[in-house]
Coordinates of C-alpha atoms in Angstrom, one line a residue:
E1 CA -85.4 178.6 37.7
L2 CA -81.8 178.6 36.2
P3 CA -80.0 181.7 37.8
D4 CA -77.0 181.9 35.5
G5 CA -79.1 182.0 32.3
G6 CA -77.2 179.2 30.4
A7 CA -79.0 176.8 28.0
R8 CA -82.5 176.1 28.9
P9 CA -83.8 172.4 28.7
S10 CA -85.9 171.0 25.9
A11 CA -89.4 169.5 26.6
A12 CA -87.8 166.1 26.5
Q13 CA -85.0 167.0 28.9
F14 CA -87.3 168.6 31.3
K15 CA -89.5 165.3 31.2
Q16 CA -86.0 163.5 31.9
L17 CA -85.0 165.9 34.6
V18 CA -88.4 165.2 36.4
V19 CA -88.0 161.4 36.0
S20 CA -84.3 161.3 37.2
A21 CA -85.4 163.7 40.2
L22 CA -87.9 161.0 41.2
R23 CA -85.4 158.2 40.7
E24 CA -82.7 160.0 42.6
L25 CA -84.9 160.7 45.8
H26 CA -87.2 157.4 45.7
G27 CA -85.3 154.9 43.6
E28 CA -86.8 152.9 40.8
V29 CA -90.4 152.9 42.5
G30 CA -90.3 156.9 42.4
A31 CA -89.1 156.7 38.5
A32 CA -92.3 154.5 37.9
L33 CA -94.5 157.1 39.0
P34 CA -96.5 158.2 36.0
V35 CA -96.0 162.0 35.6
D36 CA -97.2 163.7 32.4
V37 CA -96.1 167.2 31.3
L38 CA -99.2 168.5 30.0
T39 CA -97.3 171.8 28.9
Y40 CA -93.9 173.5 29.0
E41 CA -92.6 176.8 27.8
E42 CA -89.0 176.8 27.4
K43 CA -88.8 180.8 27.6
T44 CA -90.0 181.1 31.0
L45 CA -89.5 177.5 32.4
S46 CA -92.6 176.8 33.3
A47 CA -94.7 173.4 33.2
I48 CA -98.0 172.1 34.2
L49 CA -97.5 168.5 35.3
R50 CA -100.1 165.9 35.9
V51 CA -99.6 163.2 38.6
I52 CA -102.0 161.0 40.5
S53 CA -102.6 162.4 43.9
S54 CA -101.1 159.6 45.6
G55 CA -97.7 160.6 44.0
L56 CA -98.1 164.2 44.5
V57 CA -96.1 164.3 47.7
K58 CA -93.2 162.2 45.9
L59 CA -93.2 164.4 42.9
W60 CA -93.1 167.8 45.0
S61 CA -90.2 166.5 47.4
A62 CA -88.3 165.2 44.5
L63 CA -88.4 168.4 42.6
T64 CA -87.6 170.6 45.8
L65 CA -84.7 168.7 46.8
L66 CA -83.1 168.7 43.1
G67 CA -80.6 171.4 43.2
F68 CA -78.6 170.9 39.9
Y69 CA -79.1 170.7 36.4
Q70 CA -76.0 169.8 34.1
N71 CA -73.7 170.8 37.0
R72 CA -75.6 174.4 37.2
R73 CA -77.6 175.4 40.4
C74 CA -81.3 175.1 39.6
A75 CA -84.6 175.5 41.7
F76 CA -88.0 174.3 41.0
R77 CA -91.1 176.7 42.2
V78 CA -94.5 175.1 42.7
L79 CA -96.8 178.1 41.8
Q80 CA -100.4 176.2 42.3
T81 CA -101.8 172.6 42.7
S82 CA -105.2 171.6 42.0
P83 CA -107.1 168.2 41.6
F84 CA -109.0 170.2 38.6
L85 CA -107.1 171.0 35.3
L86 CA -109.6 173.9 34.7
A87 CA -108.7 175.3 38.0
L88 CA -105.2 175.9 36.7
S89 CA -106.3 177.7 33.6
G90 CA -106.5 181.0 35.3
N91 CA -106.7 182.6 38.7
S92 CA -109.9 183.3 40.3
R93 CA -108.3 186.4 42.2
E94 CA -107.6 188.1 39.3
I95 CA -111.1 187.8 37.6
V96 CA -112.7 191.1 37.0
L97 CA -116.4 191.2 37.7
D98 CA -118.8 193.9 36.1

């Protein structure tokens, strides 16, 4: 979330933001954590990230504690986590059964 509505990061800038958040909190070991940006929508600022399960806490904490992007306030909001990519494709609570 970027509350002031300025320039939005591109996919490459978003990936760099994630890596720098990891580096800032966990050092070079955190920055070396393999994180993949599977999808990124610049309009909605939403993304699907893939990380090994042992790195989830490091990634989540780094994103949660990051407060600024290019000297502007920002916040990350985790909407869903899953060990299965297919589970992220839809919300089972919104399925209409006939």
